[in-house]
CSV table of C-alpha atoms and ligand atoms in Angstrom, one decimal:
chain,number,residue,atom,x,y,z
A,235,UNK,CA,16.5,-57.9,251.7
A,236,UNK,CA,15.5,-59.9,249.4
A,237,UNK,CA,14.5,-57.8,246.4
A,238,UNK,CA,13.0,-60.4,243.9
A,239,UNK,CA,10.3,-60.8,247.3
A,240,UNK,CA,9.4,-56.9,247.3
A,241,UNK,CA,9.1,-57.2,243.1
A,242,UNK,CA,6.7,-60.0,243.2
A,243,UNK,CA,5.0,-58.4,246.0
A,244,UNK,CA,4.2,-55.1,244.6
A,245,UNK,CA,3.3,-56.4,241.4
A,246,UNK,CA,0.5,-58.4,243.2
A,247,UNK,CA,-0.8,-55.8,244.7
A,248,UNK,CA,-0.2,-53.8,241.6
A,249,UNK,CA,-2.5,-56.4,239.9
A,250,UNK,CA,-4.7,-56.3,242.5
A,251,UNK,CA,-5.8,-52.6,242.3
A,252,UNK,CA,-5.9,-52.9,238.3
A,253,UNK,CA,-8.7,-55.7,238.8
A,254,UNK,CA,-10.2,-53.7,241.5
A,255,UNK,CA,-10.3,-50.9,240.0
A,256,UNK,CA,-11.8,-51.9,236.7
A,257,UNK,CA,-14.4,-53.4,238.6
A,258,UNK,CA,-14.8,-50.1,239.8
A,259,UNK,CA,-15.3,-48.5,236.5
A,260,UNK,CA,-17.9,-50.6,235.9
A,261,UNK,CA,-19.8,-50.2,238.7
A,262,UNK,CA,-20.1,-46.5,237.6
A,263,UNK,CA,-21.3,-47.1,234.0
A,264,UNK,CA,-23.6,-49.6,235.9
A,265,UNK,CA,-25.3,-46.5,238.0
A,266,UNK,CA,-24.2,-43.7,235.4
A,267,UNK,CA,-24.7,-44.8,232.0
A,268,UNK,CA,-26.1,-48.5,231.9
A,269,UNK,CA,-29.2,-50.0,230.4
A,270,UNK,CA,-31.3,-51.8,232.6
A,271,UNK,CA,-30.6,-55.0,230.0
A,272,UNK,CA,-26.9,-55.2,231.3
A,273,UNK,CA,-28.1,-55.5,235.2
A,274,UNK,CA,-27.1,-59.4,234.4
A,275,UNK,CA,-24.3,-59.6,232.2
A,276,UNK,CA,-22.3,-56.4,234.6
A,277,UNK,CA,-23.2,-58.9,237.7
A,278,UNK,CA,-20.9,-61.6,236.2
A,279,UNK,CA,-18.4,-59.5,234.8
A,280,UNK,CA,-17.9,-58.0,238.7
A,281,UNK,CA,-18.2,-60.9,240.3
A,282,UNK,CA,-15.7,-62.2,238.2
A,283,UNK,CA,-13.4,-59.2,238.6
A,284,UNK,CA,-13.5,-58.7,242.3
A,285,UNK,CA,-12.7,-62.9,242.5
A,286,UNK,CA,-9.9,-62.7,240.7
A,287,UNK,CA,-8.9,-59.5,243.3
A,288,UNK,CA,-9.7,-61.7,246.1
A,289,UNK,CA,-7.9,-65.3,244.8
A,290,UNK,CA,-4.7,-62.7,243.8
A,291,UNK,CA,-4.9,-61.5,247.3
A,292,UNK,CA,-5.6,-64.5,249.6
A,293,UNK,CA,-2.6,-66.6,247.9
A,294,UNK,CA,-1.0,-68.3,250.2
A,295,UNK,CA,1.8,-67.4,247.8
A,296,UNK,CA,1.1,-63.7,248.9
A,297,UNK,CA,1.9,-64.5,252.6
A,298,UNK,CA,5.2,-66.2,251.6
A,299,UNK,CA,5.8,-63.4,249.9
A,300,UNK,CA,5.5,-61.4,252.5
A,301,UNK,CA,6.8,-63.2,255.5
A,302,UNK,CA,9.7,-63.2,253.4
A,303,UNK,CA,10.1,-59.6,252.3
A,304,UNK,CA,9.1,-58.6,256.4
A,305,UNK,CA,12.0,-60.7,257.0
A,306,UNK,CA,15.2,-58.7,255.3
A,307,UNK,CA,14.8,-55.9,257.7
A,308,UNK,CA,13.6,-53.3,255.0
A,309,UNK,CA,14.3,-49.5,255.5
A,310,UNK,CA,11.2,-47.5,256.4
A,311,UNK,CA,9.6,-46.6,253.6
A,312,UNK,CA,9.0,-49.9,252.8
A,313,UNK,CA,8.3,-50.9,256.4
A,314,UNK,CA,5.2,-49.5,255.8
A,315,UNK,CA,4.2,-50.1,253.1
A,316,UNK,CA,4.4,-54.5,254.2
A,317,UNK,CA,2.4,-52.8,256.8
A,318,UNK,CA,-0.4,-51.9,254.9
A,319,UNK,CA,-0.1,-55.0,252.6
A,320,UNK,CA,0.0,-57.5,255.5
A,321,UNK,CA,-3.1,-55.4,257.0
A,322,UNK,CA,-5.4,-56.3,253.8
A,323,UNK,CA,-4.0,-60.1,253.9
A,324,UNK,CA,-4.3,-60.5,257.2
A,325,UNK,CA,-8.0,-59.1,257.0
A,326,UNK,CA,-8.8,-61.1,253.7
A,327,UNK,CA,-7.2,-64.3,254.6
A,328,UNK,CA,-8.6,-64.9,257.5
A,329,UNK,CA,-12.0,-64.6,256.2
A,330,UNK,CA,-12.5,-68.7,254.1
A,331,UNK,CA,-13.5,-67.8,251.2
A,332,UNK,CA,-17.2,-70.4,251.8
A,333,UNK,CA,-17.7,-67.4,253.9
A,334,UNK,CA,-17.2,-64.6,251.4
A,335,UNK,CA,-19.0,-66.1,248.6
A,336,UNK,CA,-22.3,-67.1,251.5
A,337,UNK,CA,-21.8,-63.3,252.4
A,338,UNK,CA,-21.8,-62.2,248.6
A,339,UNK,CA,-24.9,-64.2,248.1
A,340,UNK,CA,-27.1,-63.2,251.4
A,341,UNK,CA,-26.1,-59.6,250.7
A,342,UNK,CA,-27.3,-59.7,246.8
A,343,UNK,CA,-30.7,-61.7,248.2
A,344,UNK,CA,-30.6,-59.1,251.6
A,345,UNK,CA,-30.9,-56.1,248.9
A,346,UNK,CA,-33.7,-57.3,246.6
A,347,UNK,CA,-35.6,-58.3,250.0
A,348,UNK,CA,-34.8,-55.1,251.5
A,349,UNK,CA,-36.1,-52.9,248.2
A,350,UNK,CA,-39.4,-55.8,248.1
A,351,UNK,CA,-39.8,-55.1,252.1
A,352,UNK,CA,-39.8,-51.2,251.1
A,353,UNK,CA,-42.2,-51.4,248.5
A,354,UNK,CA,-44.5,-53.4,250.7
A,355,UNK,CA,-43.3,-50.4,253.6
A,356,UNK,CA,-43.6,-53.9,255.8
A,357,UNK,CA,-40.5,-55.0,257.5
A,358,UNK,CA,-41.1,-58.7,258.0
A,359,UNK,CA,-40.4,-59.2,254.5
A,360,UNK,CA,-37.1,-58.4,254.9
A,361,UNK,CA,-36.5,-59.9,258.9
A,362,UNK,CA,-35.7,-63.6,257.5
A,363,UNK,CA,-32.3,-62.1,255.5
A,364,UNK,CA,-31.5,-59.5,258.5
A,365,UNK,CA,-31.3,-62.7,260.7
A,366,UNK,CA,-29.0,-64.6,257.9
A,367,UNK,CA,-27.2,-61.5,257.4
A,368,UNK,CA,-26.2,-61.1,261.0
A,369,UNK,CA,-25.3,-64.8,261.6
A,370,UNK,CA,-23.0,-64.4,258.7
A,371,UNK,CA,-21.8,-61.2,260.3
A,372,UNK,CA,-21.3,-63.0,264.0
A,373,UNK,CA,-18.8,-65.4,261.5
A,374,UNK,CA,-17.1,-63.0,259.9
A,375,UNK,CA,-16.2,-61.4,262.9
A,376,UNK,CA,-15.4,-64.7,264.4
A,377,UNK,CA,-13.1,-65.4,261.7
A,378,UNK,CA,-11.5,-62.2,261.6
A,379,UNK,CA,-10.8,-63.0,265.7
A,380,UNK,CA,-11.7,-59.9,268.3
A,381,UNK,CA,-11.2,-60.0,272.2
A,382,UNK,CA,-14.6,-61.5,272.9
A,383,UNK,CA,-16.4,-58.4,271.8
A,384,UNK,CA,-17.6,-59.6,267.7
A,385,UNK,CA,-18.4,-55.7,266.9
A,386,UNK,CA,-14.4,-55.2,267.3
A,387,UNK,CA,-14.4,-57.7,264.6
A,388,UNK,CA,-16.1,-56.2,261.9
A,389,UNK,CA,-15.5,-53.1,263.4
A,390,UNK,CA,-11.5,-53.3,262.1
A,391,UNK,CA,-12.7,-53.7,258.4
A,392,UNK,CA,-13.7,-49.9,258.4
A,393,UNK,CA,-12.0,-48.8,261.8
A,394,UNK,CA,-8.0,-49.7,262.3
A,395,UNK,CA,-8.1,-50.3,265.9
A,396,UNK,CA,-11.0,-48.5,266.8
A,397,UNK,CA,-12.4,-50.4,269.5
A,398,UNK,CA,-16.4,-50.8,270.4
A,399,UNK,CA,-15.8,-49.6,274.1
A,400,UNK,CA,-14.4,-46.3,272.7
A,401,UNK,CA,-17.3,-46.3,270.7
A,402,UNK,CA,-19.6,-46.2,273.2
A,403,UNK,CA,-17.2,-43.3,275.2
A,404,UNK,CA,-17.4,-41.1,272.3
A,405,UNK,CA,-20.8,-41.7,271.4
A,406,UNK,CA,-22.1,-41.0,275.2
A,407,UNK,CA,-19.6,-37.6,275.2
A,408,UNK,CA,-21.8,-36.4,271.9
A,409,UNK,CA,-25.5,-37.4,273.1
A,410,UNK,CA,-24.3,-35.5,276.2
A,411,UNK,CA,-23.9,-32.6,274.6
A,412,UNK,CA,-26.2,-32.6,272.0
A,413,UNK,CA,-29.8,-33.6,273.5
A,414,UNK,CA,-29.7,-30.2,275.4
A,415,UNK,CA,-27.9,-28.2,272.5
A,416,UNK,CA,-31.0,-29.7,270.9
A,417,UNK,CA,-33.6,-29.2,272.9
A,418,UNK,CA,-32.7,-25.5,274.1
A,419,UNK,CA,-32.3,-24.6,270.3
A,420,UNK,CA,-36.3,-26.4,269.6
A,421,UNK,CA,-37.6,-23.6,272.0
A,422,UNK,CA,-36.2,-20.5,269.4
A,423,UNK,CA,-37.9,-19.2,266.8
A,424,UNK,CA,-36.7,-21.3,263.3
A,425,UNK,CA,-34.9,-19.8,260.5
A,426,UNK,CA,-36.2,-19.7,257.1
A,427,UNK,CA,-35.4,-22.6,254.8
A,428,UNK,CA,-37.6,-20.4,251.7
A,429,UNK,CA,-34.3,-19.5,250.2
A,430,UNK,CA,-33.7,-23.0,248.6
A,431,UNK,CA,-37.6,-24.1,248.4
A,432,UNK,CA,-38.1,-22.8,245.1
A,433,UNK,CA,-38.4,-23.9,241.5
A,434,UNK,CA,-35.2,-23.9,240.1
A,435,UNK,CA,-33.8,-24.3,236.3
A,436,UNK,CA,-31.4,-28.0,236.6
A,437,UNK,CA,-29.1,-26.3,234.4
A,438,UNK,CA,-28.0,-23.2,236.7
A,439,UNK,CA,-27.8,-25.8,240.0
A,440,UNK,CA,-25.1,-27.9,238.5
A,441,UNK,CA,-23.5,-24.7,237.5
A,442,UNK,CA,-23.9,-23.4,240.8
A,443,UNK,CA,-22.5,-27.2,242.5
A,444,UNK,CA,-19.7,-27.3,240.0
A,445,UNK,CA,-18.4,-23.2,240.4
A,446,UNK,CA,-18.4,-23.9,244.3
A,447,UNK,CA,-16.0,-27.0,243.7
A,448,UNK,CA,-13.5,-25.5,241.0
A,449,UNK,CA,-12.9,-22.7,243.8
A,450,UNK,CA,-12.3,-25.5,246.3
A,451,UNK,CA,-9.6,-26.8,243.6
A,452,UNK,CA,-11.2,-29.5,242.3
A,453,UNK,CA,-9.2,-30.8,238.9
A,454,UNK,CA,-11.5,-31.1,236.1
A,455,UNK,CA,-9.2,-32.9,234.1
A,456,UNK,CA,-8.8,-35.5,236.4
A,457,UNK,CA,-12.4,-36.1,237.6
A,458,UNK,CA,-15.9,-35.1,236.2
A,459,UNK,CA,-19.2,-35.1,237.4
A,460,UNK,CA,-22.8,-37.5,236.2
A,461,UNK,CA,-26.4,-38.0,238.1
A,462,UNK,CA,-27.4,-40.7,239.4
A,463,UNK,CA,-29.9,-41.9,242.0
A,464,UNK,CA,-27.9,-42.0,245.3
A,465,UNK,CA,-24.8,-39.0,245.2
A,466,UNK,CA,-21.4,-41.3,245.0
A,467,UNK,CA,-17.6,-40.8,244.9
A,468,UNK,CA,-15.4,-43.1,242.8
A,469,UNK,CA,-12.0,-43.4,242.0
A,470,UNK,CA,-10.0,-45.7,240.0
A,471,UNK,CA,-6.6,-43.7,241.0
A,472,UNK,CA,-5.4,-39.9,241.5
A,473,UNK,CA,-5.8,-39.0,238.4
A,474,UNK,CA,-9.6,-39.8,237.9
A,475,UNK,CA,-11.6,-39.3,240.7
A,476,UNK,CA,-15.0,-38.8,239.7
A,477,UNK,CA,-18.6,-37.4,241.6
A,478,UNK,CA,-22.2,-37.8,241.2
A,479,UNK,CA,-25.2,-35.4,242.3
A,480,UNK,CA,-29.3,-36.0,242.2
A,481,UNK,CA,-30.8,-32.6,241.9
A,482,UNK,CA,-34.4,-31.9,243.7
A,483,UNK,CA,-36.3,-29.9,241.7
A,484,UNK,CA,-37.9,-27.8,244.6
A,485,UNK,CA,-34.9,-27.8,246.6
A,486,UNK,CA,-31.8,-26.6,245.6
A,487,UNK,CA,-29.9,-27.9,249.2
A,488,UNK,CA,-30.1,-31.4,248.1
A,489,UNK,CA,-28.1,-31.2,245.2
A,490,UNK,CA,-25.7,-28.5,246.1
A,491,UNK,CA,-24.4,-30.2,249.4
A,492,UNK,CA,-24.4,-33.7,247.7
A,493,UNK,CA,-22.3,-32.5,245.2
A,494,UNK,CA,-20.0,-30.8,247.6
A,495,UNK,CA,-20.0,-33.4,249.7
A,496,UNK,CA,-18.8,-36.0,246.9
A,497,UNK,CA,-16.1,-33.4,245.8
A,498,UNK,CA,-14.6,-33.8,249.5
A,499,UNK,CA,-14.3,-37.1,249.0
A,500,UNK,CA,-13.2,-37.0,245.5
A,501,UNK,CA,-10.0,-34.3,246.5
A,502,UNK,CA,-9.0,-36.8,248.9
A,503,UNK,CA,-8.5,-39.0,246.7
A,504,UNK,CA,-7.2,-36.4,243.8
A,505,UNK,CA,-4.5,-36.0,246.4
A,506,UNK,CA,-3.4,-38.8,247.2
A,507,UNK,CA,0.8,-39.9,245.8
A,508,UNK,CA,0.4,-41.2,242.5
A,509,UNK,CA,3.6,-43.4,243.1
A,510,UNK,CA,1.7,-45.5,245.4
A,511,UNK,CA,-1.8,-45.5,243.2
A,512,UNK,CA,-1.6,-49.5,242.8
A,513,UNK,CA,-0.2,-49.9,246.2
A,514,UNK,CA,-1.8,-50.5,249.6
A,515,UNK,CA,-0.7,-47.6,250.9
A,516,UNK,CA,-2.4,-45.5,247.9
A,517,UNK,CA,-5.2,-45.2,249.5
A,518,UNK,CA,-7.3,-43.7,252.3
A,519,UNK,CA,-6.6,-43.8,255.6
A,520,UNK,CA,-9.6,-45.6,257.0
A,521,UNK,CA,-14.0,-45.3,256.1
A,522,UNK,CA,-14.0,-42.2,258.8
A,523,UNK,CA,-11.1,-40.5,257.6
A,524,UNK,CA,-12.5,-40.1,254.4
A,525,UNK,CA,-15.7,-39.0,255.6
A,526,UNK,CA,-13.7,-36.2,257.3
A,527,UNK,CA,-12.8,-34.8,254.0
A,528,UNK,CA,-16.2,-34.3,252.6
A,529,UNK,CA,-17.9,-33.6,255.8
A,530,UNK,CA,-15.3,-30.8,256.5
A,531,UNK,CA,-16.2,-29.5,252.7
A,532,UNK,CA,-19.9,-30.0,252.7
A,533,UNK,CA,-20.2,-28.4,256.5
A,534,UNK,CA,-17.1,-26.5,258.3
A,535,UNK,CA,-16.7,-24.9,255.0
A,536,UNK,CA,-20.0,-25.2,252.4
A,537,UNK,CA,-22.3,-24.1,255.3
A,538,UNK,CA,-20.2,-21.7,257.3
A,539,UNK,CA,-21.1,-17.8,256.9
A,540,UNK,CA,-17.7,-16.3,255.2
A,541,UNK,CA,-18.5,-19.3,252.3
A,542,UNK,CA,-22.1,-18.0,251.8
A,543,UNK,CA,-20.3,-14.1,252.1
A,544,UNK,CA,-18.0,-15.7,248.8
A,545,UNK,CA,-20.5,-17.3,247.0
A,546,UNK,CA,-23.9,-15.5,246.8
A,547,UNK,CA,-22.8,-13.3,244.2
A,548,UNK,CA,-21.6,-16.4,242.4
A,549,UNK,CA,-24.6,-17.9,243.4
A,550,UNK,CA,-26.9,-15.2,241.2
A,551,UNK,CA,-24.5,-15.6,238.1
A,552,UNK,CA,-25.2,-19.0,238.1
A,553,UNK,CA,-29.3,-18.7,238.7
A,554,UNK,CA,-30.3,-15.3,237.0
A,555,UNK,CA,-33.3,-13.8,239.7
A,556,UNK,CA,-33.5,-16.2,242.1
A,557,UNK,CA,-31.4,-15.5,244.7
A,558,UNK,CA,-31.6,-11.8,244.0
A,559,UNK,CA,-33.4,-11.2,247.2
A,560,UNK,CA,-31.8,-13.5,249.6
A,561,UNK,CA,-28.3,-12.2,251.7
A,562,UNK,CA,-25.0,-14.9,253.0
A,563,UNK,CA,-27.0,-14.4,256.6
A,564,UNK,CA,-30.4,-15.7,255.0
A,565,UNK,CA,-28.2,-18.9,252.7
A,566,UNK,CA,-26.0,-19.6,255.8
A,567,UNK,CA,-29.4,-19.4,258.0
A,568,UNK,CA,-31.2,-21.8,255.7
A,569,UNK,CA,-28.1,-24.2,255.4
A,570,UNK,CA,-28.4,-24.6,258.8
A,571,UNK,CA,-31.5,-25.3,259.9
A,572,UNK,CA,-31.7,-27.9,263.4
A,573,UNK,CA,-34.8,-29.7,263.4
A,574,UNK,CA,-35.5,-33.2,264.7
A,575,UNK,CA,-36.8,-35.3,261.5
A,576,UNK,CA,-37.0,-39.2,261.0
A,577,UNK,CA,-34.5,-39.5,258.2
A,578,UNK,CA,-30.5,-39.8,258.6
A,579,UNK,CA,-29.7,-38.6,255.1
A,580,UNK,CA,-31.8,-35.3,255.5
A,581,UNK,CA,-30.7,-34.9,259.3
A,582,UNK,CA,-29.0,-31.7,259.7
A,583,UNK,CA,-25.2,-31.5,261.5
A,584,UNK,CA,-26.2,-31.8,265.0
A,585,UNK,CA,-28.9,-34.6,264.2
A,586,UNK,CA,-27.2,-36.3,262.4
A,587,UNK,CA,-25.5,-38.1,265.4
A,588,UNK,CA,-27.7,-38.7,266.9
A,589,UNK,CA,-29.4,-40.8,264.1
A,590,UNK,CA,-26.1,-42.5,264.1
A,591,UNK,CA,-25.6,-42.9,267.9
A,592,UNK,CA,-29.0,-45.1,267.3
A,593,UNK,CA,-28.1,-46.9,264.7
A,594,UNK,CA,-24.7,-47.9,266.6
A,595,UNK,CA,-26.6,-49.0,269.9
A,596,UNK,CA,-29.1,-51.3,267.8
A,597,UNK,CA,-26.6,-53.1,265.4
A,598,UNK,CA,-24.9,-54.4,268.4
A,599,UNK,CA,-27.8,-55.3,270.5
A,600,UNK,CA,-28.8,-57.3,266.9
A,601,UNK,CA,-25.4,-59.2,266.4
A,602,UNK,CA,-25.3,-59.4,270.4
A,603,UNK,CA,-28.9,-61.3,269.9
A,604,UNK,CA,-30.2,-58.9,273.0
A,605,UNK,CA,-32.5,-57.5,270.7
A,606,UNK,CA,-34.0,-60.3,268.3
A,607,UNK,CA,-34.9,-59.7,264.5
A,608,UNK,CA,-38.5,-59.5,264.4
A,609,UNK,CA,-38.3,-56.6,267.4
A,610,UNK,CA,-36.6,-54.3,265.7
A,611,UNK,CA,-39.0,-51.7,264.2
A,612,UNK,CA,-40.0,-51.7,267.5
A,613,UNK,CA,-37.1,-50.8,269.0
A,614,UNK,CA,-35.6,-48.0,266.2
A,615,UNK,CA,-39.5,-46.7,267.0
A,616,UNK,CA,-39.0,-46.4,270.6
A,617,UNK,CA,-35.4,-45.0,270.4
A,618,UNK,CA,-36.8,-42.7,268.2
A,619,UNK,CA,-39.5,-41.2,270.4
A,620,UNK,CA,-36.6,-41.3,273.0
A,621,UNK,CA,-34.0,-38.7,271.3
A,622,UNK,CA,-36.2,-36.6,269.0
A,623,UNK,CA,-39.5,-37.0,270.1
A,624,UNK,CA,-41.0,-38.0,267.4
A,625,UNK,CA,-42.2,-41.8,266.3
A,626,UNK,CA,-42.4,-43.1,263.0
A,627,UNK,CA,-45.4,-43.9,261.2
A,628,UNK,CA,-44.3,-46.9,259.8
A,629,UNK,CA,-41.2,-48.7,258.8
A,630,UNK,CA,-40.4,-46.8,255.4
A,631,UNK,CA,-39.7,-43.7,257.1
A,632,UNK,CA,-38.3,-46.1,260.7
A,633,UNK,CA,-36.2,-49.4,260.4
A,634,UNK,CA,-36.2,-49.6,256.8
A,635,UNK,CA,-34.8,-46.0,255.5
A,636,UNK,CA,-30.7,-47.3,255.0
A,637,UNK,CA,-29.5,-49.5,252.3
A,638,UNK,CA,-26.1,-50.7,254.9
A,639,UNK,CA,-28.2,-54.0,257.1
A,640,UNK,CA,-29.5,-55.3,253.6
A,641,UNK,CA,-26.0,-55.5,252.1
A,642,UNK,CA,-24.7,-57.2,255.0
A,643,UNK,CA,-22.8,-53.9,256.3
A,644,UNK,CA,-22.8,-53.6,259.7
A,645,UNK,CA,-20.3,-51.5,262.0
A,646,UNK,CA,-20.5,-48.9,259.2
A,647,UNK,CA,-22.1,-45.9,260.3
A,648,UNK,CA,-20.4,-44.8,263.2
A,649,UNK,CA,-17.6,-43.9,260.6
A,650,UNK,CA,-19.5,-41.1,260.0
A,651,UNK,CA,-19.7,-39.7,263.1
A,652,UNK,CA,-16.0,-41.0,263.4
A,653,UNK,CA,-15.6,-38.4,260.2
A,654,UNK,CA,-17.1,-35.1,261.8
A,655,UNK,CA,-15.0,-36.1,264.4
A,656,UNK,CA,-11.9,-35.8,262.5
A,657,UNK,CA,-13.1,-33.0,260.2
A,658,UNK,CA,-13.1,-30.8,263.4
A,659,UNK,CA,-10.1,-31.7,264.6
A,660,UNK,CA,-8.2,-31.0,261.0
A,661,UNK,CA,-10.0,-28.1,261.2
A,662,UNK,CA,-8.4,-26.5,265.0
A,663,UNK,CA,-5.0,-27.8,263.5
A,664,UNK,CA,-5.3,-25.6,260.3
A,665,UNK,CA,-6.5,-22.7,262.0
A,666,UNK,CA,-3.8,-23.1,263.5
A,667,UNK,CA,-1.4,-23.5,260.8
A,668,UNK,CA,-3.0,-21.3,258.6
A,669,UNK,CA,-4.9,-18.3,260.7
A,670,UNK,CA,-7.5,-16.5,260.0
A,671,UNK,CA,-9.5,-19.3,257.6
A,672,UNK,CA,-12.6,-16.7,257.6
A,673,UNK,CA,-11.1,-14.1,256.1
A,674,UNK,CA,-9.5,-16.1,253.5
A,675,UNK,CA,-12.8,-18.0,252.8
A,676,UNK,CA,-14.5,-14.7,252.5
A,677,UNK,CA,-12.1,-14.2,249.7
A,678,UNK,CA,-12.4,-17.0,248.0
A,679,UNK,CA,-9.6,-18.7,249.1
A,680,UNK,CA,-10.0,-22.1,249.5
A,681,UNK,CA,-6.0,-23.2,248.3
A,682,UNK,CA,-4.3,-22.8,251.6
A,683,UNK,CA,-6.8,-24.8,253.1
A,684,UNK,CA,-6.1,-27.7,249.9
A,685,UNK,CA,-3.0,-27.5,250.5
A,686,UNK,CA,-2.8,-28.0,254.1
A,687,UNK,CA,-5.2,-31.5,253.8
A,688,UNK,CA,-3.3,-32.7,250.7
A,689,UNK,CA,0.1,-32.1,252.9
A,690,UNK,CA,-1.0,-33.3,256.3
A,691,UNK,CA,-3.5,-36.2,255.3
A,692,UNK,CA,-3.6,-36.8,251.4
A,693,UNK,CA,0.0,-37.2,251.2
A,694,UNK,CA,-0.2,-39.8,253.8
A,695,UNK,CA,-2.1,-42.3,251.8
A,696,UNK,CA,-3.2,-45.6,253.9
A,697,UNK,CA,0.8,-45.0,256.1
A,698,UNK,CA,-1.0,-44.0,259.3
A,699,UNK,CA,-3.9,-45.6,261.5
A,700,UNK,CA,-6.3,-43.2,262.0
A,701,UNK,CA,-5.2,-42.6,265.5
A,702,UNK,CA,-1.6,-42.4,264.1
A,703,UNK,CA,-2.6,-39.3,262.0
A,704,UNK,CA,-5.2,-37.3,264.1
A,705,UNK,CA,-1.8,-37.5,266.5
A,706,UNK,CA,0.7,-36.4,263.7
A,707,UNK,CA,-2.1,-34.1,263.0
A,708,UNK,CA,-4.0,-32.3,265.5
A,709,UNK,CA,-1.5,-33.2,268.5
A,710,UNK,CA,-3.8,-35.8,269.9
A,711,UNK,CA,-5.8,-39.5,268.8
A,712,UNK,CA,-9.5,-39.4,267.7
A,713,UNK,CA,-11.6,-37.7,270.0
A,714,UNK,CA,-14.6,-35.7,270.1
A,715,UNK,CA,-13.8,-33.0,272.1
A,716,UNK,CA,-12.8,-29.9,269.3
A,717,UNK,CA,-16.1,-31.0,267.5
A,718,UNK,CA,-18.2,-30.8,270.0
A,719,UNK,CA,-17.1,-27.5,270.5
A,720,UNK,CA,-17.6,-27.0,267.6
A,721,UNK,CA,-20.7,-27.5,267.0
A,722,UNK,CA,-21.5,-25.7,269.7
A,723,UNK,CA,-20.4,-22.2,269.2
A,724,UNK,CA,-21.5,-22.3,265.6
A,725,UNK,CA,-25.3,-23.4,266.9
A,726,UNK,CA,-25.4,-21.3,269.5
A,727,UNK,CA,-24.5,-18.3,267.6
A,728,UNK,CA,-27.2,-19.3,264.7
A,729,UNK,CA,-30.0,-19.7,267.7
A,730,UNK,CA,-28.8,-16.9,269.5
A,731,UNK,CA,-28.5,-19.3,272.6
A,732,UNK,CA,-26.3,-17.5,275.8
B,46,ZN,ZN1,-19.4,-39.3,252.4
């Protein structure tokens, strides 16, 4: 095996990681601190850094170095490294740089058109930009390569080895189980959201979120929390994994669960092996696997009764007087109200997946050309009516609500539901390994679960594909069985369904 080539390759990937993380720091600053006047210069700085990283990655010499290193029958650890590097290289090198530039321009214009369309509550102002982005997405899918299903080409950017056909089956199964469950719940009395719906001091709200994620094991020496318009998490290596949140003055759940969700992402980043930080293995196995971590802590832990049994007294200390009359059971119910609604990001655990399924079907039809862009708002509203029995009154509460498509983010939504699906597989496996998780949570002991995730998932980085990871941790490939069982059990109990 040729060590020179391997060393050159590793130095190349270290450069790429540094350039990418430097851009990520600038992006964090843009969303958290930057005055509006900085926008133009920041755009240029980010463009330069991202372009440099892309050039380092797609340099023909990178391909030569890879081929040489692979040819030398390397040991297993190096082979895993090379496989991950090869995946990144292939993905980037197959897309011509003219297409990358055109997509980046169209995404900037698309975002601006989307913002304008939202201001006027008028989809038609966004339609031409969306049509252009779809053309470019088709080109990108063809450049990446696929077996006649273009959606596969786009999906590969987020979920290695996932296929459209398999996604259809997964979504069909989810719909078949959840639709009757949601309907049955609709006939039952609703729990009250009142405990969360009150005016609360921002400082106390922040303290409560911080207390919860500290208990989960979020390491503040390797992270921090700030405020931003849309909550997000970002990491520049395992030593610096940050989160943001957004507070609502009259709804405690908004900020609290945003903090828990983003902390789930950040716990994953803090758990990635330090030694891999500047290479292709030192990142998440996929978007869905990342999402599985945030959903697990937000929903399966943070919206459980044992969590509230532990956390209610702490919440009372963070916000004196506000929760004195609310029991753990009240807070558990308030955090699990199921109600069909128009907006995906505000949806409960059950209906959320149907919002995702709807987007999956629509973007498939758009990409295939079966649905003309001009007909999208109508198709959206029809699908909402068919799924939830409610019809958006305007584009703002319908087709214009999500930012993803405006930036060319197609085939991204399924990762949210796949994340839920994987999270349930991890929890099943954690139950088998750790025993009674509820008893641990009730005592505020979240360390064993974090350690389990560290060993089984975080420590493996991007080595395994999502299916390999699922197989290794749960004994089965990605499949919705455990997730649907979890949802049925949890919500049948909450709503007293037989
Ligand atoms: Zn997330």
